Each structure stands twice: as structure tokens, then as C-alpha cells.
XYZ file of C-alpha atoms in Angstrom:
623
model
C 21.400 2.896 22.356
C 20.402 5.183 25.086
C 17.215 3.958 26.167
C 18.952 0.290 27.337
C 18.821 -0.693 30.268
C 22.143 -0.915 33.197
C 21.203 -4.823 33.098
C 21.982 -4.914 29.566
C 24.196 -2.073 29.296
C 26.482 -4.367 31.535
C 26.382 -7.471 29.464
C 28.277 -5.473 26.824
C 30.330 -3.551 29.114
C 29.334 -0.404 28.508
C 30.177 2.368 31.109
C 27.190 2.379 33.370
C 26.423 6.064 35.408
C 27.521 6.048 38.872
C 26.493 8.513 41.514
C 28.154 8.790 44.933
C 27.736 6.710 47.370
C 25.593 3.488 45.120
C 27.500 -0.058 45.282
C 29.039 -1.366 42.036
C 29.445 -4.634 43.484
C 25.984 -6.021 41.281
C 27.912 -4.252 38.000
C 30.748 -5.734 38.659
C 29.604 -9.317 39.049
C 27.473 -8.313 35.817
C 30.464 -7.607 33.860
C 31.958 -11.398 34.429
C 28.884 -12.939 32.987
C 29.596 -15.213 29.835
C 27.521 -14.072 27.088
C 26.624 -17.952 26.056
C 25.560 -18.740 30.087
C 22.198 -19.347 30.939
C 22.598 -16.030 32.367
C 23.701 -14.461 29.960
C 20.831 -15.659 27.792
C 18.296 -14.907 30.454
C 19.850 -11.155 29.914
C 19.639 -11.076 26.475
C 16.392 -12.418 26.478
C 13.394 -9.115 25.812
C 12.325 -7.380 28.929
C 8.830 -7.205 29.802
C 8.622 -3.412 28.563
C 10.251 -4.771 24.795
C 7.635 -7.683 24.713
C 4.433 -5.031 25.273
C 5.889 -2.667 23.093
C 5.976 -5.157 19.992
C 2.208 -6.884 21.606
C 0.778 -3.337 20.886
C 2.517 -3.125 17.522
C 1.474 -6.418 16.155
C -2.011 -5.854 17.654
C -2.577 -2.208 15.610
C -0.513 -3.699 12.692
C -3.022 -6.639 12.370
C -5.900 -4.554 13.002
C -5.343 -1.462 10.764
C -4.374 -4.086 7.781
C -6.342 -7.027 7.992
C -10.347 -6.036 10.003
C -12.400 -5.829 7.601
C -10.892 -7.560 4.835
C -10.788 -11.116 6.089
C -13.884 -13.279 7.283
C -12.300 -13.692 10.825
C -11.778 -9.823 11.556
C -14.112 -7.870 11.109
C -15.752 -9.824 8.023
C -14.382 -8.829 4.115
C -17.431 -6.596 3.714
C -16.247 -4.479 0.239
C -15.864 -6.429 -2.770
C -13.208 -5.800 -5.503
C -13.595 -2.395 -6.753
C -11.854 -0.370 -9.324
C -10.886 -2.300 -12.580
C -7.797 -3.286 -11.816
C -8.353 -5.651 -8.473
C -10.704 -7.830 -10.547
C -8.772 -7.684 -13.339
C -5.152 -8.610 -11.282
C -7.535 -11.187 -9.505
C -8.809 -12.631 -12.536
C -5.342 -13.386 -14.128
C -4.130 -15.292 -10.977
C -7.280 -17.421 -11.365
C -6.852 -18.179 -14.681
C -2.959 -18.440 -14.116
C -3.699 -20.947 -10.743
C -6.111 -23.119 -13.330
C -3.534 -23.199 -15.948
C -1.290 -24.462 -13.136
C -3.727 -27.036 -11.741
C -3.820 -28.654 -15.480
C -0.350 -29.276 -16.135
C 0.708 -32.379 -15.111
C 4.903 -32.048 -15.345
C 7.073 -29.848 -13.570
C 7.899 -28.281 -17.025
C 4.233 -27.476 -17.829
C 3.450 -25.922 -14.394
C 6.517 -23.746 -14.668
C 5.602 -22.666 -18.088
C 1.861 -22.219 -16.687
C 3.780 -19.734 -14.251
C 5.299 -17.718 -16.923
C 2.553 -16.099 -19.455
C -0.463 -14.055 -17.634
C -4.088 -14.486 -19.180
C -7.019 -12.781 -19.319
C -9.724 -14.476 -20.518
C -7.602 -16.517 -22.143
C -5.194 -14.052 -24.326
C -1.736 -12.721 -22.824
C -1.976 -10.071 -20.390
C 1.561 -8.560 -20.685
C 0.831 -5.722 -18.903
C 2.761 -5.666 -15.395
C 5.227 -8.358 -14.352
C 3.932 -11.614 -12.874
C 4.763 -11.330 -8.978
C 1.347 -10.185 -7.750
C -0.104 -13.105 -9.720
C 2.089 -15.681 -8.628
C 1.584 -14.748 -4.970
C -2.628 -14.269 -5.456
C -2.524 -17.674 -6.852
C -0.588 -19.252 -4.761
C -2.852 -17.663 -1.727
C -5.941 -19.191 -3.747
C -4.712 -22.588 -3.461
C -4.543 -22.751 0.440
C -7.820 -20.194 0.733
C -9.933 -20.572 -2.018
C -10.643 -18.027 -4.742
C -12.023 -15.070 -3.030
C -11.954 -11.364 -3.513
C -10.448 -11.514 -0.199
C -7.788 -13.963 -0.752
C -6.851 -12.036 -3.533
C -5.997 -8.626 -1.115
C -3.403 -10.997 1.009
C -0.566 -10.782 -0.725
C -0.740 -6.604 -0.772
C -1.504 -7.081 3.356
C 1.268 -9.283 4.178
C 3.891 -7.401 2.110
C 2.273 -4.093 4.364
C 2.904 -5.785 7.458
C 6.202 -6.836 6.231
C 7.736 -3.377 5.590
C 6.465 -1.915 9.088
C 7.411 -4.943 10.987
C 11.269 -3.683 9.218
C 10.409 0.006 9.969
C 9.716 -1.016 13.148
C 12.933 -2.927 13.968
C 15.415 -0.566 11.513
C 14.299 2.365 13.735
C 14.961 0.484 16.745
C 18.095 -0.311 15.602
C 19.259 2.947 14.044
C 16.753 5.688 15.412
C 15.930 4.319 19.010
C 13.214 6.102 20.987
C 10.705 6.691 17.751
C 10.176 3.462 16.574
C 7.193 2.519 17.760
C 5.369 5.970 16.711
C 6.952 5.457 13.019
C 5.949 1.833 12.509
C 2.354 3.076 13.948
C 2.134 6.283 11.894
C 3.354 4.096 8.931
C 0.398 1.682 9.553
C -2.233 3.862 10.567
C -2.494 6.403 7.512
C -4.685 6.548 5.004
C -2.735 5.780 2.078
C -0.887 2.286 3.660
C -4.654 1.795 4.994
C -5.880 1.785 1.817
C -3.349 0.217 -0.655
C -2.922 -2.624 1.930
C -6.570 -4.253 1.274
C -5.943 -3.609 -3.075
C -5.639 -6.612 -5.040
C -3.220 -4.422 -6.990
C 0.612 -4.376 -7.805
C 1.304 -0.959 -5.739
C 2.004 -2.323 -2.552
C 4.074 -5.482 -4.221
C 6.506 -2.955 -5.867
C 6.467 0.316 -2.356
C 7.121 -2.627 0.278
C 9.871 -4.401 -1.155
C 11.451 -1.295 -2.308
C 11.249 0.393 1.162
C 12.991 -2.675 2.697
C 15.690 -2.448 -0.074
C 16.504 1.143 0.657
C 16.145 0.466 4.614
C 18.561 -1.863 3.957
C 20.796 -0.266 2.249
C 20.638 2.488 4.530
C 21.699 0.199 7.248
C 24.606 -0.804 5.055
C 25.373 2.530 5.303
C 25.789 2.777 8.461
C 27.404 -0.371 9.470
C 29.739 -1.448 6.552
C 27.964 -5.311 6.821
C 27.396 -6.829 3.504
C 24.664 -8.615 5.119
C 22.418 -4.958 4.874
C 23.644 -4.719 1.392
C 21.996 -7.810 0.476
C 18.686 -6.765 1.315
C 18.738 -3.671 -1.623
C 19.502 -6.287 -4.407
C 17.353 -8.643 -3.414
C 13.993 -6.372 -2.443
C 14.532 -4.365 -5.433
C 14.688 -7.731 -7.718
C 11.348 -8.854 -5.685
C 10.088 -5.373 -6.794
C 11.290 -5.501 -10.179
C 8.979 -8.117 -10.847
C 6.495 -6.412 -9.712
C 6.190 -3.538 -11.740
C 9.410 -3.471 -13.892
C 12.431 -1.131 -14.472
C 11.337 1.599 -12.374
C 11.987 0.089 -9.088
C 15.523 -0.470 -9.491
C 15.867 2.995 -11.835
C 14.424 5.069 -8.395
C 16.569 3.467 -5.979
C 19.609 4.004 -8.182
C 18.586 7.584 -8.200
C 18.098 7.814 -4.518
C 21.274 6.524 -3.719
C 22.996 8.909 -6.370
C 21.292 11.749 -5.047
C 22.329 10.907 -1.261
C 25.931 10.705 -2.512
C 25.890 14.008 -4.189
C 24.721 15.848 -1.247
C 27.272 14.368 0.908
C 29.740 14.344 -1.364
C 30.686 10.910 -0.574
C 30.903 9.696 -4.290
C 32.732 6.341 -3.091
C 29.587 4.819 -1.547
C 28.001 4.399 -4.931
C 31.712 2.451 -5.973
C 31.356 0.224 -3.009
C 27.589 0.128 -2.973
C 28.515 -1.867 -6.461
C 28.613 -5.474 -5.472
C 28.765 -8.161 -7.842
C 27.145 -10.951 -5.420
C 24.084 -8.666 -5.270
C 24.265 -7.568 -9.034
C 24.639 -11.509 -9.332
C 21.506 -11.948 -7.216
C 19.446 -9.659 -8.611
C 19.501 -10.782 -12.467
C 18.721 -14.418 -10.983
C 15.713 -13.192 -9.372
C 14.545 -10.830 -12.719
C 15.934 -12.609 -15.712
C 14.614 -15.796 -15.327
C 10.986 -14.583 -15.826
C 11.617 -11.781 -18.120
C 13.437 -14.189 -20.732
C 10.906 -17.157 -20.669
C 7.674 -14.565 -20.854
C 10.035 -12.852 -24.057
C 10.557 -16.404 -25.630
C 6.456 -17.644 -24.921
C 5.436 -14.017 -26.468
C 7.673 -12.609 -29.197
C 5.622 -9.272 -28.472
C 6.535 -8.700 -24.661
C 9.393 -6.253 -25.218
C 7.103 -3.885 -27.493
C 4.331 -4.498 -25.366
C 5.904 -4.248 -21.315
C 9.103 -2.007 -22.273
C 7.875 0.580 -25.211
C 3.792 0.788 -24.323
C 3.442 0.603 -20.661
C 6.691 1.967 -19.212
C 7.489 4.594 -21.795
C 4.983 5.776 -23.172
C 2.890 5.695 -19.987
C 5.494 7.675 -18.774
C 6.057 10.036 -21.783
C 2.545 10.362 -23.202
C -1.286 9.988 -22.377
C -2.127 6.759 -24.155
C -3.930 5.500 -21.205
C -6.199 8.859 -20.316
C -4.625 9.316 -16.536
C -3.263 12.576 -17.443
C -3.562 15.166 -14.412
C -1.564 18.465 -13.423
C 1.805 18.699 -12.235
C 1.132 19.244 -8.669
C -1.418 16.244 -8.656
C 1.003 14.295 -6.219
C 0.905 17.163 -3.675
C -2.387 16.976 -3.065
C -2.319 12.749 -3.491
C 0.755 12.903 -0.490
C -1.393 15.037 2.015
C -4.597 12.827 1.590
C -2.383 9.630 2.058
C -0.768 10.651 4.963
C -3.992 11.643 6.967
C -4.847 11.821 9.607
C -1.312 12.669 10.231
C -0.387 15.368 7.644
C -0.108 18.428 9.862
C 2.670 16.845 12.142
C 3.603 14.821 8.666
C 4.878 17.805 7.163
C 6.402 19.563 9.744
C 8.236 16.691 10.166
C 9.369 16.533 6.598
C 10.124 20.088 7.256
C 12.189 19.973 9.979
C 14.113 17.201 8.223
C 14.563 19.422 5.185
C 15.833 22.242 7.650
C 18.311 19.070 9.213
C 19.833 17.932 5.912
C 20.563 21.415 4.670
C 22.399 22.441 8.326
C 24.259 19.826 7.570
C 24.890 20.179 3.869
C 26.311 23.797 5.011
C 28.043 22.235 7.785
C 29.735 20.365 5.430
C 30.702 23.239 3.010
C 32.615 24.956 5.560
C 34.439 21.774 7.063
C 35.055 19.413 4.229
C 36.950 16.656 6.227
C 33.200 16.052 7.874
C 32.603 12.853 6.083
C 30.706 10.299 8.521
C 28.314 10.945 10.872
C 28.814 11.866 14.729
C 26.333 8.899 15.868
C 24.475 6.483 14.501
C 21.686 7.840 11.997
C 22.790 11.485 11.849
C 22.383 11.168 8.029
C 18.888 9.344 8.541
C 17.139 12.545 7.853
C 18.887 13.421 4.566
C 18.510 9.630 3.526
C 14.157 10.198 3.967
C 13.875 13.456 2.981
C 15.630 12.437 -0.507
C 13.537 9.191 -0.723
C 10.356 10.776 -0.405
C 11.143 13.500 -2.931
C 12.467 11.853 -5.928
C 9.489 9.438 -6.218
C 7.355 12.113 -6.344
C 9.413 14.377 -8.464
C 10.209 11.731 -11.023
C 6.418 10.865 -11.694
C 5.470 14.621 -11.642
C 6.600 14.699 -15.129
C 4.992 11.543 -16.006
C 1.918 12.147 -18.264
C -0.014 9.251 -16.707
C -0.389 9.988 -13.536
C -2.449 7.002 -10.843
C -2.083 7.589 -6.738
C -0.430 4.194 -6.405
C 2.716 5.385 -8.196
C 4.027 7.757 -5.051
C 3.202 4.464 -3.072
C 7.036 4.319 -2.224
C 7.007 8.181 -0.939
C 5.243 7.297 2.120
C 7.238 5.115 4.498
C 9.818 7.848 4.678
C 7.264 10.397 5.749
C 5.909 8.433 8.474
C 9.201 7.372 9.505
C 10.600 11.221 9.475
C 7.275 11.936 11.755
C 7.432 9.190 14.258
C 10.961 10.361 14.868
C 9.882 14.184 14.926
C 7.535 13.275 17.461
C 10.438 11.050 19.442
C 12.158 14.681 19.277
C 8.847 16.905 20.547
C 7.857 14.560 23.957
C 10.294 17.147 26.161
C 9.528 20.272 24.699
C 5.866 19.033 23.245
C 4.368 20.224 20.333
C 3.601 23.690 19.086
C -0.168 25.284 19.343
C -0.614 25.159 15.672
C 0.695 21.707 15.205
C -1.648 20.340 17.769
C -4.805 21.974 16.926
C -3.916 21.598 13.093
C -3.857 17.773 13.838
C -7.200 17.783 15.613
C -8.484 19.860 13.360
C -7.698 17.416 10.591
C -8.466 14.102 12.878
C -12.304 16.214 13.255
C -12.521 16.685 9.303
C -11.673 12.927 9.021
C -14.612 12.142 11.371
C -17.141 14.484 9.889
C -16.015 12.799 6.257
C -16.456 9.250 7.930
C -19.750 9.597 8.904
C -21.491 11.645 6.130
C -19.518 9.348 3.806
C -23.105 7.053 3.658
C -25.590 9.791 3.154
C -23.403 11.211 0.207
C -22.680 7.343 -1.135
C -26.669 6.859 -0.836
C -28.006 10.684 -2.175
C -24.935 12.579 -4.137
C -23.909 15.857 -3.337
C -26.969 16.785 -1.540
C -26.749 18.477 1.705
C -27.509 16.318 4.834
C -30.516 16.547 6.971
C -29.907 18.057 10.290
C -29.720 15.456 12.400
C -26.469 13.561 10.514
C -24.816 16.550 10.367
C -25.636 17.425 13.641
C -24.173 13.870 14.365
C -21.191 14.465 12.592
C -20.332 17.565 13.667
C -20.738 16.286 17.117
C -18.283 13.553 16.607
C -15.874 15.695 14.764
C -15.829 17.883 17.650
C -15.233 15.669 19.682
C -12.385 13.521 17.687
C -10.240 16.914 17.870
C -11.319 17.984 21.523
C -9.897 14.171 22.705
C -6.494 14.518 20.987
C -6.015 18.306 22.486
C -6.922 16.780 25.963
C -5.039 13.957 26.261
C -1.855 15.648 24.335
C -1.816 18.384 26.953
C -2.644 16.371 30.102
C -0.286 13.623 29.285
C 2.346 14.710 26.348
C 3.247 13.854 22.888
C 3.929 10.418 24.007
C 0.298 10.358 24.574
C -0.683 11.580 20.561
C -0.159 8.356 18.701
C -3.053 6.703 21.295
C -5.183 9.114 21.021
C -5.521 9.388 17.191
C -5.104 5.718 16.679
C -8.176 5.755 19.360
C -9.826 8.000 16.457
C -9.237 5.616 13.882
C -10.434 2.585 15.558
C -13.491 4.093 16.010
C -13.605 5.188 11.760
C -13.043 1.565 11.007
C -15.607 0.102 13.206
C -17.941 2.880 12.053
C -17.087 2.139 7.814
C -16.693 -2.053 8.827
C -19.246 -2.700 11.917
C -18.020 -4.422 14.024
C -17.218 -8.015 14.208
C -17.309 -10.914 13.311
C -14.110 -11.692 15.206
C -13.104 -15.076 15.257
C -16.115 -16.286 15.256
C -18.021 -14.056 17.420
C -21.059 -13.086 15.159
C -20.803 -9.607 13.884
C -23.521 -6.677 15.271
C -25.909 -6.578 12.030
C -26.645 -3.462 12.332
C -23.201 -1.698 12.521
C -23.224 -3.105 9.305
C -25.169 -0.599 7.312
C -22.118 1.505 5.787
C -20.355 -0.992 4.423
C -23.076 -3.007 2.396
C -24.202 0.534 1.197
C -20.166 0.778 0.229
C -20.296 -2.430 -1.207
C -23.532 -2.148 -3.731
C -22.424 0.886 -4.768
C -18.657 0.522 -5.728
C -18.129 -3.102 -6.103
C -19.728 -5.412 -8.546
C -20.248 -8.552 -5.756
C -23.299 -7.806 -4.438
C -24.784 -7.622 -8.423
C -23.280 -10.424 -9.384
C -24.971 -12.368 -6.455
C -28.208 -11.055 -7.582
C -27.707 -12.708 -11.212
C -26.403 -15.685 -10.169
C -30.087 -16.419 -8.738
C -31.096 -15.101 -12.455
C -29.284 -16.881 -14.372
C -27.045 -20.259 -14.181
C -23.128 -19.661 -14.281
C -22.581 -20.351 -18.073
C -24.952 -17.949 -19.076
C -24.192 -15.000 -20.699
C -24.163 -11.806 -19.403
C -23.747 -8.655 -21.318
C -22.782 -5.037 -20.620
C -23.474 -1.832 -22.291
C -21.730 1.664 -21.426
C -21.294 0.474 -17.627
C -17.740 1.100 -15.801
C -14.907 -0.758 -16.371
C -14.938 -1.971 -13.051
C -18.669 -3.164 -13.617
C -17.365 -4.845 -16.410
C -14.270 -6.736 -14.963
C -16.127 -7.042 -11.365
C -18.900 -8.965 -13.072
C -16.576 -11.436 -14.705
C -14.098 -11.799 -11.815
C -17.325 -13.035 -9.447
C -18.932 -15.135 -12.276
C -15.624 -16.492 -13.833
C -16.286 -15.802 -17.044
C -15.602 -12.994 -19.413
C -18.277 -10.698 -20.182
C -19.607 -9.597 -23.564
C -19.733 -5.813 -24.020
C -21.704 -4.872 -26.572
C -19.478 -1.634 -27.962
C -16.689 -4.550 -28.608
C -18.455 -7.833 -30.006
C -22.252 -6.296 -30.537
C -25.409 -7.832 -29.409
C -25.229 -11.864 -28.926
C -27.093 -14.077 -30.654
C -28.116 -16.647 -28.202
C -30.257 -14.945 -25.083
C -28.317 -13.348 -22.453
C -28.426 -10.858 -19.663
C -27.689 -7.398 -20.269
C -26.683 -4.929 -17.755
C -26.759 -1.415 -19.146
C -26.641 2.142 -17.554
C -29.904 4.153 -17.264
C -27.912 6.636 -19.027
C -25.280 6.925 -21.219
C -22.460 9.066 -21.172
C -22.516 9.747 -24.504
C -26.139 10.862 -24.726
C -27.568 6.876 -24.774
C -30.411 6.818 -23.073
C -31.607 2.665 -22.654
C -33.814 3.582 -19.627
C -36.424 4.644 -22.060
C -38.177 1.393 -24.012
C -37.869 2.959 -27.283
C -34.098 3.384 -27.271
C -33.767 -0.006 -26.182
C -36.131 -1.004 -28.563
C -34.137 0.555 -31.210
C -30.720 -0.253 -30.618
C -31.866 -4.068 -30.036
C -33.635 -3.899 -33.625
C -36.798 -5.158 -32.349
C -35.373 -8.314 -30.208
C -37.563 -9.139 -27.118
C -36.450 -7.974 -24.039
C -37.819 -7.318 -19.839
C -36.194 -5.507 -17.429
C -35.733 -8.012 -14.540
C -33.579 -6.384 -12.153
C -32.868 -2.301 -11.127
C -29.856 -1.476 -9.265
C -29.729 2.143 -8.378
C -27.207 2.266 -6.494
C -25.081 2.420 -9.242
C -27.114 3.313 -12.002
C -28.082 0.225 -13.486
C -30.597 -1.650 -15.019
C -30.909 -5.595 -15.757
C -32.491 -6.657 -18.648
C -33.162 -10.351 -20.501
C -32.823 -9.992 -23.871
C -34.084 -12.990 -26.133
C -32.205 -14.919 -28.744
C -31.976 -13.250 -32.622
């Protein structure tokens, strides 16, 4: 490790430089310290530079992941949005109730085994994000909060790893990669989803990290961590976690031409361990619902993969464009970094070619860069061809991006960065600024241009966002880049979030503005609090032609399932209906008449308008 110290470097009796004329007496009285002394524990113990290095890491780490999602930081100021995060947090409700009933071990296991949604089998994903949202709701409470935990601890899991692996392996870079990893846009935002993304990218990137360090160091003990991760991540989405590590491993053997590393990357403890952690839940959900296999296997693995069933089709080169938004603000540097280790791997794949006895690397990690550079490709290349097509499925392509750019950057500190790299990044840190802070006045009027003075605003504190980074990076060096655009961030988040509450220190009202305007117009909490003065719990509430999310946001926050009138018709009994102004489809219910019409004459008010998404709130009376 050459950034240890001669204390340390003594301990393990390392050769320590010497110049002329400097005693050795201290190293050699150094040298005949036990390991298991006092003294020898004092030495092992972190120096004061190692403890501030991981303070800052844990600090960002924390911060980027958790303020504005729980009460205590920063307040969880967006509710659930999207259909699935209701949806996923709806099912570990009902799953934690189900639980709560049974009264023998036997019935709470079995409770564990079958999702629901509102009260039929949901057999769509495997049951890890449930188990882990419900367990969460049992020491929290049911919350649309609660329910983004488990994605934010598994987030702070896999950096805390890409923190220490890179230590361990890649010395020098590891702080910049674990705070890259953190700090872009696409571990931002998949960290605070109530979602199975991050349960099936975080385990996985340990795995691979693992076996990577296996690799390296021969130790079973790494080799563990690739059968057990990808099990964990197996039951979070299914087959495909295990199916794209098994072709990133193949792939890294082929280029090395080291086909014996898949033969002894075979172990039959892990293969052992794996099936204990997957079968188990597979068989009992197969034996509870004779339809699973059909269901899991053929419609939402296959022919999500092979056809359009589920209307996410998009071009080929969607996940191009997906992998440059979700490594902002970083994806100038990002991809010269995947660049350069692109430019690495094939050196040394010619290298190779003309000296075939090369097997093993010079020093530890050489092969590093053709280990990420294949990780981060084959994720995207494999769901490139997939019909259906969601961001969260190139989740896994990330880490090794961020990784291959906090070590770039390691690399750049003596000769610094190029001109084009550095004003490319503040030119991209600027456009995330300007984006930040129009982001309201689009949110509130559509795509209308902005009056002067927000854009005059925004412009302002674009230019400034890029002028910072160019400053400090050429007063103080590339060292000095991850402070300066993390210093960016902070300032996004507390912008978007206000700032505070923080541990109990009240929040500043009115840096609260964005985010409620967020909140009423993409998540269905703030309506649902509106109706819940309306109308008690147990009554009904109906939907016509709203979003999905609308739908499934509505019935998350009221705990009950909501009647949508294209499914079941109108209800009998009275009921609440929320409806669009207009239709899609040419439905117009903002006019009486077409109401009037479509309700075949039943009495009806409007009680309730909520612009913000294009709603109206009507009570309709019984038939």
C-alpha cells in the first residue's frame, strides 16, 4: 500500500526508505514490537488522518442518502410517486398485517411467503423488498418514508464496500469513488425509491466486488461474498442477477484468457449457499400458487425481456442517454474515465497477445480496470436488446463507473486534469444548477418560458456553480474537485428539500416551497390528506382516467384499494370520485354534461380542484 505510513510500514516489516545520515535506531526498535502488545495494538489502531477520512465519508454518505427522506434530516417532504413505490409499499403492508394475524410460527412464515395486493397474489417480483419494508414498518410505523429504508441502507451498504474494497485494492482513490458513487444522480435517486432496483444493483455490486477480491487474493472468504450477495439479489428480482454476474465473470476470463478462474470460481459451499438462500422461497411461493412459474418465469422475465407486453418499449440506445443522466453531475470526467479504462484493458489485452506467459497481474489491481469496464458494459448491453426497457434495470452499471472515475481522478492530482475535462464538468455542474432552480416554475407553469428575473437567477447561479469548480480545481488541484462539486450539490438539495428539520431543529418554512410544489404535483399524499378531511377512511373513493400512480398513491395513503371506474364501473353506494379534467382519450368530465352523461343522471358536486395535477374531486350520490 503506498500511501502507509513508516509507523505502520514497520509493524509489518516492510523496507522503510532511508536517506543518509537519518537514525534507524526508532525502526529498529519498531521492528521488535509484538503484533498482539499493547503497542502493537496502539499501532494498528486508525491514525487520525484514517478516522477523518471515513468522518467525511459517513457524513456525505448519510447526507446525500437519507436528508430529505427521513423526518430527522431534512424532513421526508416527497411522497411516494410513480406506481410502483406505492404499489411495493402497499404489499409489505398488507404482507406485515398478514404477519401480525398469525398466531404460530408456521402461519407467520407462510404469511412471509405469498405477496398481496389488495388481497389477491402479487407474483410479480420476488419477496425481498417486501420482507425488508415490512419488517422496517414494524419498528417505524407505516410510512411512505419507512418504506424508502430498505433501498437507503442497501445504498449505504455498497459504498461503505466501495469504499473499503478500493482501499484495499486501489489505495489513493477511494475516497473520491465511494463519494462519486454516492453523490450522482442516479444512486441519489434510486436510493430514496420504495422500489426493488436498488435491492437487486447493491447486493450484486458487493458480489462482484467480492469476487473480484477473490481474484486477487485466492481467500475463499472473498468468494463467499459472490454467492451469497447474488442469492440476496436473486430474491430480489430473480434469475437475472445471478445470469449477469455469470456473464461478467465469463467475459473477464475470455479476455484474459485465464479460462481456469471460472473452474475454480465453481465452489460447491457457495453453490450450496446460494440455493439455501433462493430455494426456500421460490418452492413454498410455487406450492401456495400453482401459477407462479407461468406467472414470475414465462410473463415477467421472458417476455418482458423478449416482447412489449408491458408498453416500456424504447430505442436501442435508450441506456446511453439513461447512463449519462445517472452519472451527473459527473459524466464528463465519468466517461473519460471509462475511456481511459477501455484504452487500459485493451493495452493490456495486446500486451498479452504478444507475451502469452503474462498471466497475473504485476501489482495488486492491475486487472481492476478490465474487471469495471466489463461490468458496466454487459448490463447495459444485455438489456439493450430487451424490449421493455425501465432506467432502474442499468442500476448495476453504475458503481463501476464511479469507481473507474474516482480512481481516474486518483491518477490526474499530479498532472491535473485537461482544459476540456474541467470546463466540460463545470459546464455540466452549471446546467445542473440552472435545471435545479427552474425545476419549480416549469413543475408549477409547463413548458413556458420563465420570467426574467428566475432565469436571471438561474443563470446567475449556474454561472457561478461552474466558475467555483474551475477556481478551486486550478488554485488547489484535482484533489480539490470532489469538494467543490459535492459543495454544488449540497446546495441543489437544500434548494429541492429546504432546509432542516435536523434533529429536531425546526425546519426554515420557507425554503420549503419546492418541495411541497414537488410533492402536490407528483405524489398522491398531499390529495389524499385533503380527502381524508372529506371523507372518513372506509369510504369509497373512486378514480376515472387518472395515472396509475394516482391510482395506487391514493390507496397506499388511505389503505384501501381504490375503485376505478374503467375496471368495476360506477359504485352503487356514494363515493368520491377523482377524475381528470381531461381525458386522454378525448373524455372530457370537466364539462357538467359529460359528467352528467356518463353518470346516467346520478347526483353529483365537485368538492375539491387540484390543478396541480389535473384533477378534479367530485361526490357522487348513491344509484
Amino acid at each position: 500500500m503506498a500511501g502507509s505510513e513508516p509507523l505502520r510500514d514497520a509493524v509489518t516489516a516492510e523496507p522503510l526508505e532511508h536517506r543518509p545520515g537519518e537514525s534507524l535506531d526508532v525502526e529498529i526498535q519498531l521492528d521488535r514490537v509484538a503484533p498482539d502488545s499493547p503497542e502493537g495494538r496502539r499501532l494498528r489502531l486508525p491514525t487520525w488522518a484514517e478516522t477523518c477520512e471515513a468522518a467525511v465519508f459517513v457524513v456525505f454518505s448519510a447526507f446525500f442518502i437519507l436528508y430529505g427522506v427521513v423526518p430527522l434530516l431534512g424532513g421526508d417532504g416527497l411522497g411516494l410517486v410513480g406506481a410502483d413505490e406505492p404499489r411495493y409499499a402497499q404489499i409489505a403492508h398488507e404482507m406485515l398485517v398478514r404477519f401480525d394475524a398469525a398466531h404460530t410460527l408456521e402461519n407467520r412464515l407462510s404469511a412471509c411467503v405469498t405477496p398481496y395486493l389488495y388481497g389477491h397474489p402479487w407474483l410479480e417480483k420476488p419477496a425481498l423488498y417486501y420482507w425488508r419494508a415490512m419488517f422496517v414498518f414494524q419498528e417505524f410505523g407505516v410510512h411512505d418514508w419507512s418504506a424508502r429504508l430498505p433501498s437507503a441502507s442497501f445504498a449505504f451498504i455498497m459504498v461503505a464496500l466501495i469504499y473499503l474494497h478500493m482501499r484495499r485494492f486501489r489505495p489513493g482513490g477511494h475516497l473520491d469513488a465511494a463519494l462519486i458513487t454516492v453523490a450522482c444522480a442516479g444512486i441519489i435517486g434510486f436510493s430514496r425509491g420504495a422500489s426493488t432496483d436498488m435491492q437487486m444493483a447493491a447486493p450484486l455490486s458487493i458480489g462482484l466486488l467480492g469476487w473480484y477480491a477473490w481474484y486477487e487474493t485466492g481467500s475463499k472468504f472473498w468468494l463467499f461474498d459472490i454467492y451469497f450477495f447474488t442469492g440476496v439479489a436473486t430474491l430480489a428480482k430473480g434469475p437475472v442477477a445471478p445470469l449477469l454476474a455469470m456473464i461478467i465473470v465469463f467475459a473477464f476470463a475470455f479476455l484474459r484468457k485465464e479460462w481456469s478462474i471460472v473452474q475454480r470460481s465453481i465452489w460447491w459451499p457457495g453453490i450450496a449457499l446460494y440455493f439455501a438462500i433462493t430455494l426456500p422461497w421460490f418452492i413454498a411461493v410455487q406450492h401456495q400458487n400453482p401459477t407462479f412459474f407461468r406467472e414470475f418465469f414465462l410473463e415477467h422475465n421472458l417476455e418482458r425481456f423478449a416482447t412489449n407486453r408491458y408498453e416500456h418499449e424504447q430505442p436501442f440506445w435508450y441506456y446511453l442517454v439513461v447512463v449519462l443522466l445517472a452519472v451527473m453531475p459527473w459524466t464528463v470526467i465519468a466517461m473519460r474515465a471509462f475511456i481511459d479504462g477501455v484504452q487500459t484493458s485493451v493495452a493490456e489485452w495486446r500486451l498479452r497477445r504478444l507475451n502469452p506467459k503474462r498471466r497475473v497481474p504485476n501489482r495488486i489491481g492491475d486487472a481492476f480496470p478490465e474487471f469495471l469496464v466489463l461490468w458496466a458494459i454487459i448490463p447495459i448491453v444485455f438489456f439493450s436488446f430487451s424490449h421493455s426497457k425501465l432506467p432502474g434495470y442499468i442500476l448495476p452499471s453504475i458503481p463501476p463507473i464511479t469507481i473507474l472515475t474516482g480512481d481516474y481522478l486518483f491518477r490526474r492530482r499530479q498532472p491535473g486534469l485537461n482544459r476540456w475535462e474541467l470546463v466540460g464538468h463545470a459546464g455540466v455542474c452549471g446546467l445542473m444548477t440552472t435545471f435545479a432552480f427552474l425545476l419549480p416554475w416549469f413543475v408549477g407553469h409547463g413548458p413556458v418560458m420563465p420570467p426574467g428575473r428566475a432565469l436571471t437567477v438561474a443563470l446567475l447561479a449556474s454561472a457561478g456553480a461552474a466558475l467555483l469548480i474551475v477556481v478551486v480545481v486550478k488554485g488547489y488541484g484535482v484533489a480539490r474537485l470532489r469538494l467543490a462539486t459535492i459543495g454544488v450539490l449540497v446546495v441543489l438539495m437544500f434548494f429541492l428539500y429546504g432546509v432542516g428539520p435536523f434533529f429536531g431543529i425546526p425546519a426554515i418554512a420557507a425554503s420549503k416551497r419546492a418541495i411541497h410544489l414537488l410533492d402536490k404535483s407528483y405524489s398522491a399524499r398531499a390529495l389524499a390528506d385533503r380527502l381524508a378531511l372529506l371523507a372518513p377512511q372506509d369510504e369509497t373513493v373512486a378514480v376515472f382516467r387518472v395515472r396509475r400512480d394516482v391510482e395506487y398513491g391514493l390507496a397506499f395513503y388511505r389503505n384501501r384499494e381504490v375503485v376505478n371506474y374503467e375496471d368495476t364501473g360506477v359504485p352503487d353506494e356514494e363515493h368520491l370520485l377523482v377524475a381528470r379534467m381531461t381525458g386522454r382519450r378525448g373524455m372530457d368530465l370537466h364539462t357538467s354534461a359529460a359528467l352528467q352523461e356518463y353518470l346516467e343522471g346520478r347526483h353529483y358536486e365537485e368538492i375539491l380542484s387540484w390543478p396541480e395535477q389535473g384533477l378534479e374531486v367530485y361526490l357522487v350520490g348513491a344509484r
